[in-house]
PDB file of C-alpha atoms and ligand atoms in Angstrom:
ATOM      1  CA  MET A   1     -79.889 -39.048  -2.915  1.00  0.00           C
ATOM      2  CA  THR A   2     -77.127 -37.330  -0.949  1.00  0.00           C
ATOM      3  CA  GLU A   3     -77.999 -35.724   2.377  1.00  0.00           C
ATOM      4  CA  GLU A   4     -77.880 -31.964   2.052  1.00  0.00           C
ATOM      5  CA  SER A   5     -76.083 -30.500   5.058  1.00  0.00           C
ATOM      6  CA  PHE A   6     -77.766 -27.834   7.130  1.00  0.00           C
ATOM      7  CA  SER A   7     -76.813 -24.216   6.592  1.00  0.00           C
ATOM      8  CA  ILE A   8     -78.794 -21.643   8.543  1.00  0.00           C
ATOM      9  CA  LYS A   9     -78.000 -19.011   5.887  1.00  0.00           C
ATOM     10  CA  LYS A  10     -80.212 -20.856   3.418  1.00  0.00           C
ATOM     11  CA  TYR A  11     -83.238 -20.045   5.561  1.00  0.00           C
ATOM     12  CA  LEU A  12     -82.382 -16.485   6.598  1.00  0.00           C
ATOM     13  CA  ARG A  13     -82.510 -13.192   4.750  1.00  0.00           C
ATOM     14  CA  ASP A  14     -79.327 -11.173   4.699  1.00  0.00           C
ATOM     15  CA  VAL A  15     -80.509  -8.802   7.454  1.00  0.00           C
ATOM     16  CA  PRO A  16     -78.633  -8.307  10.755  1.00  0.00           C
ATOM     17  CA  LEU A  17     -80.217 -10.105  13.716  1.00  0.00           C
ATOM     18  CA  PRO A  18     -81.458  -7.782  16.486  1.00  0.00           C
ATOM     19  CA  PHE A  19     -80.574 -10.028  19.456  1.00  0.00           C
ATOM     20  CA  CYS A  20     -78.108  -9.163  22.242  1.00  0.00           C
ATOM     21  CA  PRO A  21     -75.009 -11.402  22.507  1.00  0.00           C
ATOM     22  CA  GLY A  22     -75.934 -14.592  24.362  1.00  0.00           C
ATOM     23  CA  CYS A  23     -79.706 -14.197  23.861  1.00  0.00           C
ATOM     24  CA  GLY A  24     -81.517 -17.554  23.937  1.00  0.00           C
ATOM     25  CA  ALA A  25     -83.779 -16.509  21.058  1.00  0.00           C
ATOM     26  CA  VAL A  26     -80.896 -17.386  18.710  1.00  0.00           C
ATOM     27  CA  THR A  27     -80.836 -20.982  20.020  1.00  0.00           C
ATOM     28  CA  VAL A  28     -84.604 -21.276  19.550  1.00  0.00           C
ATOM     29  CA  MET A  29     -84.341 -19.859  16.032  1.00  0.00           C
ATOM     30  CA  SER A  30     -81.538 -22.171  14.957  1.00  0.00           C
ATOM     31  CA  GLU A  31     -83.029 -25.304  16.547  1.00  0.00           C
ATOM     32  CA  PHE A  32     -86.309 -24.587  14.769  1.00  0.00           C
ATOM     33  CA  LEU A  33     -84.609 -24.201  11.390  1.00  0.00           C
ATOM     34  CA  LYS A  34     -82.563 -27.370  11.981  1.00  0.00           C
ATOM     35  CA  ALA A  35     -85.800 -29.202  12.848  1.00  0.00           C
ATOM     36  CA  VAL A  36     -87.413 -27.988   9.620  1.00  0.00           C
ATOM     37  CA  HIS A  37     -84.343 -29.129   7.665  1.00  0.00           C
ATOM     38  CA  GLU A  38     -84.118 -32.514   9.402  1.00  0.00           C
ATOM     39  CA  ILE A  39     -87.720 -33.412   8.570  1.00  0.00           C
ATOM     40  CA  GLY A  40     -86.928 -32.870   4.911  1.00  0.00           C
ATOM     41  CA  HIS A  41     -87.797 -29.287   4.018  1.00  0.00           C
ATOM     42  CA  ARG A  42     -85.222 -27.388   1.969  1.00  0.00           C
ATOM     43  CA  ASN A  43     -86.974 -24.015   2.142  1.00  0.00           C
ATOM     44  CA  LEU A  44     -89.842 -22.400   4.058  1.00  0.00           C
ATOM     45  CA  ASP A  45     -92.294 -22.233   1.148  1.00  0.00           C
ATOM     46  CA  LYS A  46     -94.900 -24.370   2.922  1.00  0.00           C
ATOM     47  CA  PHE A  47     -94.912 -22.174   6.031  1.00  0.00           C
ATOM     48  CA  VAL A  48     -96.505 -18.926   7.138  1.00  0.00           C
ATOM     49  CA  PHE A  49     -95.095 -17.355  10.304  1.00  0.00           C
ATOM     50  CA  CYS A  50     -96.896 -15.063  12.658  1.00  0.00           C
ATOM     51  CA  SER A  51     -95.520 -13.053  15.550  1.00  0.00           C
ATOM     52  CA  GLY A  52     -96.556 -10.213  17.828  1.00  0.00           C
ATOM     53  CA  ILE A  53     -94.239  -7.631  19.391  1.00  0.00           C
ATOM     54  CA  GLY A  54     -91.172  -8.351  21.528  1.00  0.00           C
ATOM     55  CA  CYS A  55     -87.598  -9.565  21.044  1.00  0.00           C
ATOM     56  CA  SER A  56     -88.753 -13.164  20.508  1.00  0.00           C
ATOM     57  CA  ALA A  57     -91.255 -11.975  17.914  1.00  0.00           C
ATOM     58  CA  TRP A  58     -88.284 -10.988  15.732  1.00  0.00           C
ATOM     59  CA  ILE A  59     -87.308 -14.634  15.264  1.00  0.00           C
ATOM     60  CA  PRO A  60     -89.302 -15.226  12.069  1.00  0.00           C
ATOM     61  CA  SER A  61     -89.913 -11.738  10.778  1.00  0.00           C
ATOM     62  CA  PRO A  62     -88.203 -10.286   8.807  1.00  0.00           C
ATOM     63  CA  HIS A  63     -85.421 -12.848   9.097  1.00  0.00           C
ATOM     64  CA  PHE A  64     -86.915 -16.076   7.726  1.00  0.00           C
ATOM     65  CA  LYS A  65     -87.057 -16.362   3.929  1.00  0.00           C
ATOM     66  CA  ALA A  66     -90.778 -16.969   4.137  1.00  0.00           C
ATOM     67  CA  ASP A  67     -94.182 -15.347   4.278  1.00  0.00           C
ATOM     68  CA  SER A  68     -94.609 -13.838   7.710  1.00  0.00           C
ATOM     69  CA  VAL A  69     -96.917 -11.438   9.484  1.00  0.00           C
ATOM     70  CA  HIS A  70     -95.581  -9.249  12.290  1.00  0.00           C
ATOM     71  CA  THR A  71     -98.788  -8.369  14.117  1.00  0.00           C
ATOM     72  CA  LEU A  72     -99.675  -6.361  17.224  1.00  0.00           C
ATOM     73  CA  HIS A  73     -98.448  -7.271  20.704  1.00  0.00           C
ATOM     74  CA  GLY A  74    -100.498 -10.267  21.880  1.00  0.00           C
ATOM     75  CA  ARG A  75    -102.452 -10.711  18.658  1.00  0.00           C
ATOM     76  CA  SER A  76    -100.382 -13.247  16.740  1.00  0.00           C
ATOM     77  CA  ILE A  77    -102.745 -16.146  17.521  1.00  0.00           C
ATOM     78  CA  PRO A  78    -105.906 -14.391  16.228  1.00  0.00           C
ATOM     79  CA  VAL A  79    -104.069 -13.510  13.006  1.00  0.00           C
ATOM     80  CA  ALA A  80    -102.759 -17.088  12.757  1.00  0.00           C
ATOM     81  CA  THR A  81    -106.352 -18.325  13.211  1.00  0.00           C
ATOM     82  CA  GLY A  82    -107.465 -16.373  10.142  1.00  0.00           C
ATOM     83  CA  ILE A  83    -104.506 -17.552   8.074  1.00  0.00           C
ATOM     84  CA  LYS A  84    -104.983 -21.206   8.960  1.00  0.00           C
ATOM     85  CA  LEU A  85    -108.731 -21.160   8.317  1.00  0.00           C
ATOM     86  CA  ILE A  86    -108.344 -19.601   4.886  1.00  0.00           C
ATOM     87  CA  ARG A  87    -105.154 -21.519   3.944  1.00  0.00           C
ATOM     88  CA  PRO A  88    -105.435 -24.970   5.537  1.00  0.00           C
ATOM     89  CA  ASP A  89    -102.653 -26.184   3.218  1.00  0.00           C
ATOM     90  CA  VAL A  90     -99.861 -24.147   4.876  1.00  0.00           C
ATOM     91  CA  ASN A  91     -98.063 -24.806   8.176  1.00  0.00           C
ATOM     92  CA  VAL A  92     -98.800 -21.844  10.404  1.00  0.00           C
ATOM     93  CA  VAL A  93     -96.180 -21.279  13.081  1.00  0.00           C
ATOM     94  CA  VAL A  94     -96.359 -18.591  15.761  1.00  0.00           C
ATOM     95  CA  PHE A  95     -93.282 -17.318  17.622  1.00  0.00           C
ATOM     96  CA  GLY A  96     -93.582 -15.047  20.633  1.00  0.00           C
ATOM     97  CA  GLY A  97     -92.360 -14.114  24.054  1.00  0.00           C
ATOM     98  CA  ASP A  98     -94.079 -15.045  27.313  1.00  0.00           C
ATOM     99  CA  GLY A  99     -95.528 -11.520  27.608  1.00  0.00           C
ATOM    100  CA  ASP A 100     -96.896 -11.717  24.088  1.00  0.00           C
ATOM    101  CA  ILE A 101     -98.356 -15.227  24.304  1.00  0.00           C
ATOM    102  CA  VAL A 102     -99.471 -15.634  27.932  1.00  0.00           C
ATOM    103  CA  GLY A 103     -99.564 -12.009  29.138  1.00  0.00           C
ATOM    104  CA  ILE A 104    -101.532  -9.740  26.830  1.00  0.00           C
ATOM    105  CA  GLY A 105    -102.375 -12.657  24.501  1.00  0.00           C
ATOM    106  CA  LEU A 106    -103.433 -15.148  27.179  1.00  0.00           C
ATOM    107  CA  SER A 107    -107.107 -15.514  26.272  1.00  0.00           C
ATOM    108  CA  HIS A 108    -106.279 -16.167  22.602  1.00  0.00           C
ATOM    109  CA  PHE A 109    -103.809 -18.835  23.695  1.00  0.00           C
ATOM    110  CA  ILE A 110    -106.354 -20.642  25.889  1.00  0.00           C
ATOM    111  CA  HIS A 111    -109.089 -20.533  23.259  1.00  0.00           C
ATOM    112  CA  ALA A 112    -106.821 -21.700  20.441  1.00  0.00           C
ATOM    113  CA  ALA A 113    -105.839 -24.715  22.569  1.00  0.00           C
ATOM    114  CA  ARG A 114    -109.487 -25.341  23.517  1.00  0.00           C
ATOM    115  CA  ARG A 115    -110.535 -25.189  19.858  1.00  0.00           C
ATOM    116  CA  ASN A 116    -107.611 -27.371  18.803  1.00  0.00           C
ATOM    117  CA  LEU A 117    -106.681 -24.842  16.149  1.00  0.00           C
ATOM    118  CA  ASP A 118    -104.149 -26.464  13.836  1.00  0.00           C
ATOM    119  CA  ILE A 119    -101.158 -24.199  14.486  1.00  0.00           C
ATOM    120  CA  PHE A 120     -97.777 -24.587  16.168  1.00  0.00           C
ATOM    121  CA  VAL A 121     -96.943 -22.002  18.837  1.00  0.00           C
ATOM    122  CA  ILE A 122     -93.358 -21.627  20.067  1.00  0.00           C
ATOM    123  CA  MET A 123     -93.103 -19.457  23.147  1.00  0.00           C
ATOM    124  CA  VAL A 124     -89.697 -18.160  24.171  1.00  0.00           C
ATOM    125  CA  ASN A 125     -90.087 -17.940  27.922  1.00  0.00           C
ATOM    126  CA  ASN A 126     -87.323 -15.580  29.018  1.00  0.00           C
ATOM    127  CA  MET A 127     -89.313 -14.798  32.173  1.00  0.00           C
ATOM    128  CA  ILE A 128     -89.406 -11.051  31.485  1.00  0.00           C
ATOM    129  CA  TYR A 129     -90.607  -8.303  29.149  1.00  0.00           C
ATOM    130  CA  GLY A 130     -87.276  -8.139  27.361  1.00  0.00           C
ATOM    131  CA  MET A 131     -87.836  -5.642  24.594  1.00  0.00           C
ATOM    132  CA  THR A 132     -89.272  -2.958  26.868  1.00  0.00           C
ATOM    133  CA  GLY A 133     -86.406  -3.153  29.343  1.00  0.00           C
ATOM    134  CA  GLY A 134     -87.178  -5.813  31.934  1.00  0.00           C
ATOM    135  CA  GLN A 135     -90.615  -5.396  33.501  1.00  0.00           C
ATOM    136  CA  VAL A 136     -92.112  -8.269  35.513  1.00  0.00           C
ATOM    137  CA  ALA A 137     -93.960 -10.836  33.353  1.00  0.00           C
ATOM    138  CA  PRO A 138     -96.582 -13.447  34.284  1.00  0.00           C
ATOM    139  CA  THR A 139     -93.766 -16.012  34.068  1.00  0.00           C
ATOM    140  CA  THR A 140     -91.183 -14.199  36.219  1.00  0.00           C
ATOM    141  CA  PRO A 141     -89.948 -16.538  38.985  1.00  0.00           C
ATOM    142  CA  PHE A 142     -91.148 -15.768  42.514  1.00  0.00           C
ATOM    143  CA  LYS A 143     -88.919 -13.219  44.318  1.00  0.00           C
ATOM    144  CA  SER A 144     -86.975 -12.257  41.156  1.00  0.00           C
ATOM    145  CA  LYS A 145     -85.811  -8.665  40.924  1.00  0.00           C
ATOM    146  CA  THR A 146     -87.005  -6.807  37.825  1.00  0.00           C
ATOM    147  CA  THR A 147     -87.323  -3.105  36.966  1.00  0.00           C
ATOM    148  CA  THR A 148     -90.902  -3.093  38.268  1.00  0.00           C
ATOM    149  CA  THR A 149     -90.269  -5.405  41.246  1.00  0.00           C
ATOM    150  CA  PRO A 150     -87.051  -3.972  42.748  1.00  0.00           C
ATOM    151  CA  TYR A 151     -87.670  -5.887  46.004  1.00  0.00           C
ATOM    152  CA  GLY A 152     -88.473  -9.121  44.178  1.00  0.00           C
ATOM    153  CA  SER A 153     -91.669 -10.361  42.522  1.00  0.00           C
ATOM    154  CA  PHE A 154     -94.336 -11.404  45.007  1.00  0.00           C
ATOM    155  CA  GLU A 155     -96.461 -13.140  42.331  1.00  0.00           C
ATOM    156  CA  TYR A 156     -96.435 -16.861  41.555  1.00  0.00           C
ATOM    157  CA  PRO A 157     -95.499 -17.512  37.910  1.00  0.00           C
ATOM    158  CA  LEU A 158     -97.909 -18.937  35.358  1.00  0.00           C
ATOM    159  CA  ASP A 159     -97.250 -22.473  34.098  1.00  0.00           C
ATOM    160  CA  ALA A 160     -97.992 -22.037  30.388  1.00  0.00           C
ATOM    161  CA  ALA A 161     -97.296 -25.667  29.440  1.00  0.00           C
ATOM    162  CA  ARG A 162     -99.714 -27.104  31.998  1.00  0.00           C
ATOM    163  CA  LEU A 163    -102.302 -24.492  31.066  1.00  0.00           C
ATOM    164  CA  ALA A 164    -102.125 -25.436  27.367  1.00  0.00           C
ATOM    165  CA  ALA A 165    -102.396 -29.134  28.217  1.00  0.00           C
ATOM    166  CA  THR A 166    -105.441 -28.504  30.435  1.00  0.00           C
ATOM    167  CA  ALA A 167    -107.097 -26.264  27.845  1.00  0.00           C
ATOM    168  CA  GLY A 168    -107.014 -29.062  25.239  1.00  0.00           C
ATOM    169  CA  ALA A 169    -103.805 -28.734  23.201  1.00  0.00           C
ATOM    170  CA  ALA A 170    -102.828 -31.661  20.983  1.00  0.00           C
ATOM    171  CA  TYR A 171     -99.144 -31.547  21.899  1.00  0.00           C
ATOM    172  CA  VAL A 172     -97.320 -29.691  24.670  1.00  0.00           C
ATOM    173  CA  ALA A 173     -93.664 -29.763  25.656  1.00  0.00           C
ATOM    174  CA  ARG A 174     -91.252 -27.613  27.627  1.00  0.00           C
ATOM    175  CA  TRP A 175     -87.464 -27.546  27.321  1.00  0.00           C
ATOM    176  CA  THR A 176     -84.752 -25.099  28.177  1.00  0.00           C
ATOM    177  CA  THR A 177     -82.074 -23.720  25.855  1.00  0.00           C
ATOM    178  CA  ALA A 178     -79.651 -25.993  27.737  1.00  0.00           C
ATOM    179  CA  GLN A 179     -81.532 -28.921  26.163  1.00  0.00           C
ATOM    180  CA  ALA A 180     -81.101 -27.981  22.508  1.00  0.00           C
ATOM    181  CA  THR A 181     -81.358 -31.553  21.197  1.00  0.00           C
ATOM    182  CA  GLU A 182     -84.546 -32.286  23.117  1.00  0.00           C
ATOM    183  CA  LEU A 183     -85.947 -28.951  21.965  1.00  0.00           C
ATOM    184  CA  ARG A 184     -85.159 -29.720  18.329  1.00  0.00           C
ATOM    185  CA  ASN A 185     -86.537 -33.280  18.487  1.00  0.00           C
ATOM    186  CA  SER A 186     -89.702 -31.984  20.083  1.00  0.00           C
ATOM    187  CA  MET A 187     -90.042 -29.337  17.367  1.00  0.00           C
ATOM    188  CA  LYS A 188     -89.644 -32.038  14.718  1.00  0.00           C
ATOM    189  CA  LYS A 189     -92.402 -34.042  16.357  1.00  0.00           C
ATOM    190  CA  ALA A 190     -94.695 -31.018  16.694  1.00  0.00           C
ATOM    191  CA  LEU A 191     -94.114 -30.044  13.052  1.00  0.00           C
ATOM    192  CA  GLU A 192     -95.403 -33.438  11.945  1.00  0.00           C
ATOM    193  CA  LEU A 193     -98.439 -33.553  14.236  1.00  0.00           C
ATOM    194  CA  GLU A 194    -101.832 -31.907  13.776  1.00  0.00           C
ATOM    195  CA  GLY A 195    -103.808 -29.624  16.049  1.00  0.00           C
ATOM    196  CA  PHE A 196    -102.727 -27.041  18.588  1.00  0.00           C
ATOM    197  CA  ARG A 197     -99.067 -27.714  19.315  1.00  0.00           C
ATOM    198  CA  PHE A 198     -97.230 -25.720  21.935  1.00  0.00           C
ATOM    199  CA  ILE A 199     -93.569 -25.715  22.878  1.00  0.00           C
ATOM    200  CA  GLU A 200     -92.309 -23.543  25.681  1.00  0.00           C
ATOM    201  CA  ALA A 201     -88.589 -22.841  25.349  1.00  0.00           C
ATOM    202  CA  VAL A 202     -87.232 -21.529  28.646  1.00  0.00           C
ATOM    203  CA  SER A 203     -84.588 -19.121  27.448  1.00  0.00           C
ATOM    204  CA  GLN A 204     -81.987 -16.687  28.739  1.00  0.00           C
ATOM    205  CA  CYS A 205     -82.318 -12.928  28.463  1.00  0.00           C
ATOM    206  CA  PRO A 206     -78.984 -11.832  29.951  1.00  0.00           C
ATOM    207  CA  THR A 207     -79.711  -8.149  29.316  1.00  0.00           C
ATOM    208  CA  ALA A 208     -83.145  -7.441  30.758  1.00  0.00           C
ATOM    209  CA  PHE A 209     -83.573 -10.358  33.189  1.00  0.00           C
ATOM    210  CA  GLY A 210     -80.202 -11.930  33.986  1.00  0.00           C
ATOM    211  CA  ARG A 211     -78.333  -8.839  35.162  1.00  0.00           C
ATOM    212  CA  ARG A 212     -80.993  -7.847  37.711  1.00  0.00           C
ATOM    213  CA  ALA A 213     -81.646 -11.403  38.820  1.00  0.00           C
ATOM    214  CA  GLY A 214     -77.953 -11.732  39.743  1.00  0.00           C
ATOM    215  CA  PHE A 215     -76.470 -13.684  36.816  1.00  0.00           C
ATOM    216  CA  LYS A 216     -73.045 -12.616  35.549  1.00  0.00           C
ATOM    217  CA  ASN A 217     -73.653 -13.607  31.925  1.00  0.00           C
ATOM    218  CA  ALA A 218     -75.661 -15.760  29.516  1.00  0.00           C
ATOM    219  CA  GLY A 219     -73.469 -18.825  30.151  1.00  0.00           C
ATOM    220  CA  GLU A 220     -74.286 -18.721  33.853  1.00  0.00           C
ATOM    221  CA  MET A 221     -77.983 -18.625  33.017  1.00  0.00           C
ATOM    222  CA  VAL A 222     -77.718 -21.642  30.719  1.00  0.00           C
ATOM    223  CA  ARG A 223     -75.875 -23.510  33.484  1.00  0.00           C
ATOM    224  CA  TRP A 224     -78.705 -22.548  35.855  1.00  0.00           C
ATOM    225  CA  PHE A 225     -81.174 -24.134  33.404  1.00  0.00           C
ATOM    226  CA  ARG A 226     -79.003 -27.240  33.061  1.00  0.00           C
ATOM    227  CA  ASP A 227     -78.683 -27.692  36.826  1.00  0.00           C
ATOM    228  CA  ASN A 228     -82.331 -27.050  37.649  1.00  0.00           C
ATOM    229  CA  ALA A 229     -84.236 -28.708  34.806  1.00  0.00           C
ATOM    230  CA  ILE A 230     -85.971 -31.879  35.981  1.00  0.00           C
ATOM    231  CA  SER A 231     -88.157 -34.360  34.142  1.00  0.00           C
ATOM    232  CA  LEU A 232     -91.899 -34.732  34.680  1.00  0.00           C
ATOM    233  CA  LYS A 233     -91.227 -38.116  36.293  1.00  0.00           C
ATOM    234  CA  GLU A 234     -88.780 -36.596  38.791  1.00  0.00           C
ATOM    235  CA  ALA A 235     -91.227 -33.757  39.476  1.00  0.00           C
ATOM    236  CA  GLU A 236     -93.994 -36.218  40.378  1.00  0.00           C
ATOM    237  CA  LYS A 237     -91.935 -37.409  43.361  1.00  0.00           C
ATOM    238  CA  LEU A 238     -91.405 -33.920  44.765  1.00  0.00           C
ATOM    239  CA  ALA A 239     -93.610 -31.921  47.126  1.00  0.00           C
ATOM    240  CA  GLU A 240     -94.668 -28.408  46.048  1.00  0.00           C
ATOM    241  CA  ASP A 241     -92.034 -26.670  48.186  1.00  0.00           C
ATOM    242  CA  GLU A 242     -89.305 -28.967  46.786  1.00  0.00           C
ATOM    243  CA  LEU A 243     -90.294 -27.895  43.259  1.00  0.00           C
ATOM    244  CA  ALA A 244     -89.472 -24.247  43.967  1.00  0.00           C
ATOM    245  CA  GLY A 245     -86.675 -23.128  41.624  1.00  0.00           C
ATOM    246  CA  LYS A 246     -86.931 -26.249  39.462  1.00  0.00           C
ATOM    247  CA  ILE A 247     -87.885 -26.167  35.789  1.00  0.00           C
ATOM    248  CA  VAL A 248     -90.099 -29.113  34.930  1.00  0.00           C
ATOM    249  CA  THR A 249     -89.321 -30.234  31.383  1.00  0.00           C
ATOM    250  CA  GLY A 250     -90.590 -32.885  29.002  1.00  0.00           C
ATOM    251  CA  GLU A 251     -93.697 -33.713  27.022  1.00  0.00           C
ATOM    252  CA  PHE A 252     -96.838 -32.811  28.928  1.00  0.00           C
ATOM    253  CA  VAL A 253     -99.450 -34.138  26.524  1.00  0.00           C
ATOM    254  CA  GLN A 254     -99.972 -35.716  23.121  1.00  0.00           C
ATOM    255  CA  ARG A 255    -103.543 -36.414  22.087  1.00  0.00           C
ATOM    256  CA  GLN A 256    -105.663 -36.698  18.965  1.00  0.00           C
ATOM    257  CA  ARG A 257    -108.830 -34.621  18.588  1.00  0.00           C
ATOM    258  CA  LEU A 258    -110.617 -33.228  15.563  1.00  0.00           C
ATOM    259  CA  THR A 259    -108.987 -29.917  14.656  1.00  0.00           C
ATOM    260  CA  LEU A 260    -110.970 -26.706  14.266  1.00  0.00           C
ATOM    261  CA  ASN A 261    -110.045 -26.630  10.586  1.00  0.00           C
ATOM    262  CA  LYS A 262    -111.293 -30.114   9.840  1.00  0.00           C
ATOM    263  CA  PHE A 263    -114.513 -29.413  11.735  1.00  0.00           C
ATOM    264  CA  VAL A 264    -115.161 -26.125   9.915  1.00  0.00           C
ATOM    265  CA  TYR A 265    -114.412 -27.560   6.456  1.00  0.00           C
ATOM    266  CA  ARG A 266    -116.542 -30.630   7.194  1.00  0.00           C
ATOM    267  CA  MET A 267    -119.450 -28.372   8.174  1.00  0.00           C
ATOM    268  CA  ILE A 268    -119.037 -26.302   5.002  1.00  0.00           C
ATOM    269  CA  GLU A 269    -119.129 -29.492   2.916  1.00  0.00           C
ATOM    270  CA  GLU A 270    -122.259 -30.749   4.700  1.00  0.00           C
ATOM    271  CA  ALA A 271    -123.990 -27.367   4.274  1.00  0.00           C
ATOM    272  CA  ARG A 272    -123.075 -27.361   0.556  1.00  0.00           C
ATOM    273  CA  LYS A 273    -124.573 -30.823   0.083  1.00  0.00           C
ATOM    274  CA  LYS A 274    -127.772 -29.760   1.823  1.00  0.00           C
ATOM    275  CA  VAL A 275    -128.088 -26.710  -0.451  1.00  0.00           C
ATOM    276  CA  GLU A 276    -127.549 -28.912  -3.526  1.00  0.00           C
ATOM    277  CA  GLU A 277    -130.322 -31.268  -2.357  1.00  0.00           C
ATOM    278  CA  ILE A 278    -132.845 -28.431  -2.173  1.00  0.00           C
TER     279      ILE A 278
HETATM  280  C1  LIG B 301    -100.722  -3.149  23.043  1.00  0.00           C
HETATM  281  C2  LIG B 301     -99.289  -3.011  23.437  1.00  0.00           C
HETATM  282  N1  LIG B 301     -98.981  -2.936  24.761  1.00  0.00           N
HETATM  283  C3  LIG B 301     -97.699  -2.843  25.143  1.00  0.00           C
HETATM  284  C4  LIG B 301     -96.715  -2.747  24.207  1.00  0.00           C
HETATM  285  C5  LIG B 301     -95.273  -2.590  24.657  1.00  0.00           C
HETATM  286  N2  LIG B 301     -94.557  -3.847  24.561  1.00  0.00           N
HETATM  287  C6  LIG B 301     -93.826  -4.162  23.470  1.00  0.00           C
HETATM  288  S1  LIG B 301     -93.052  -5.642  23.609  1.00  0.00           S
HETATM  289  C7  LIG B 301     -93.680  -5.849  25.175  1.00  0.00           C
HETATM  290  C8  LIG B 301     -93.352  -7.066  26.009  1.00  0.00           C
HETATM  291  C9  LIG B 301     -92.291  -7.917  25.463  1.00  0.00           C
HETATM  292  O1  LIG B 301     -92.144  -9.055  26.262  1.00  0.00           O
HETATM  293  P1  LIG B 301     -92.322 -10.491  25.682  1.00  0.00           P
HETATM  294  O2  LIG B 301     -93.567 -10.605  24.880  1.00  0.00           O
HETATM  295  O3  LIG B 301     -92.180 -11.461  26.787  1.00  0.00           O
HETATM  296  O4  LIG B 301     -91.133 -10.627  24.636  1.00  0.00           O
HETATM  297  P2  LIG B 301     -89.565 -10.507  24.821  1.00  0.00           P
HETATM  298  O5  LIG B 301     -89.220  -9.113  24.382  1.00  0.00           O
HETATM  299  O6  LIG B 301     -89.239 -10.761  26.245  1.00  0.00           O
HETATM  300  O7  LIG B 301     -89.044 -11.550  23.906  1.00  0.00           O
HETATM  301  C10 LIG B 301     -94.490  -4.789  25.558  1.00  0.00           C
HETATM  302  C11 LIG B 301     -95.163  -4.689  26.853  1.00  0.00           C
HETATM  303  C12 LIG B 301     -97.064  -2.802  22.839  1.00  0.00           C
HETATM  304  N3  LIG B 301     -96.155  -2.785  21.860  1.00  0.00           N
HETATM  305  N4  LIG B 301     -98.350  -2.928  22.491  1.00  0.00           N
HETATM  306  S1  LIG B 302     -83.215  -7.837  25.674  1.00  0.00           S
HETATM  307 FE1  LIG B 302     -83.113  -9.970  26.298  1.00  0.00          FE
HETATM  308  S2  LIG B 302     -84.610 -11.049  25.036  1.00  0.00           S
HETATM  309 FE2  LIG B 302     -84.174  -9.053  24.066  1.00  0.00          FE
HETATM  310  S3  LIG B 302     -82.554  -9.492  22.574  1.00  0.00           S
HETATM  311 FE3  LIG B 302     -81.578  -8.799  24.464  1.00  0.00          FE
HETATM  312  S4  LIG B 302     -81.113 -10.694  25.582  1.00  0.00           S
HETATM  313 FE4  LIG B 302     -82.627 -11.209  24.014  1.00  0.00          FE
END
C-alpha cells in the first residue's frame, strides 16, 4: 500500500477561514488534522466535533468535513457528554478557547475530567478573550495589559493542565505553537487513548493579546514561546519565583481508569440481566 500524502484540503470544506494572519489557531488546526492523517484516518467520518463560542471554537465548525456541533459559549463539554453517551462508537473531540473551556465552562471541564468522560478536549490557550476584543481571561499572564486591565492584570493565571491532571484526567499535555511536532505527536497519542484527554496548546493571538502586551507581531510571540517553554523536569528544579514567565510544557499525566461510558453501559447491561431474571 502506498502512503497517501497529507493534504489539509481533503479535510476542510471550501469555506474561508475566519482567523487573523498569524493566529495560532491555524497551527492547532493543521497539527490536529496531520495527527488524524498520520494515525491512519483518511476522512473524519469516525469523529464528532463540538465547540462553544470564540475564535478557537471556529476550528472544527464549519470548516472540518465532519459532523460538528457549534454550541453556546462554555457549553461544549456538556453537549459532548450527551453525544459520547449516546454514540460511544464515535470519537468526540472538543475544541475551544481558554475562556470557553476554563472560564465560563470551568465546572464542566473539572467534572468531565473527574468522571473520566471519554472525550478529547483541545484548548487553544491564547491567554485572552480573543473574539470579543481582548478582555482579561483566567489564563492571562500576571501583569499583562488587556482592554479590561489597562494597568496590567493583578490576577494569577489558572493552570488548566495541572487542574485537569488533579481532577482525574486520563491524559494531559501542554505544548506551545512553537512546538508543533510535540503538539502533533501528543495529539496522536491522545487520539489513540481512552478517557478524558486534554491538550492545552499555548497559542498566539497577535490581534487581541499580542499588540497590547507589547509584541510587534505573531512571529515575535512564537519566539517568546520558544524561548520560555521549559520541560516539567526543568520546572521541578526551579523555585516559584523563578518559574514566573516560563511556560511549563510536556505530558502531565497518563493513567488508566474506567471511563464514564464503560461504567454506564456496564450498569445498563447488569440492570437488563436483573430484569430478565425476574
Ligand atoms: C453566555 C455568553 N457569554 C459571553 C459571550 C461573549 N463571548 C463570546 S466569545 C467570548 C470569549 C472568547 O474567548 P475564548 O473562549 O478564550 O476564545 P478565543 O476567542 O480567545 O479563541 C465571550 C466572552 C457569549 N457569546 N455567550
Ligand atoms: S482575534 Fe486573536 S484569536 Fe481571534 S482570530 Fe484574531 S489572532 Fe486569532
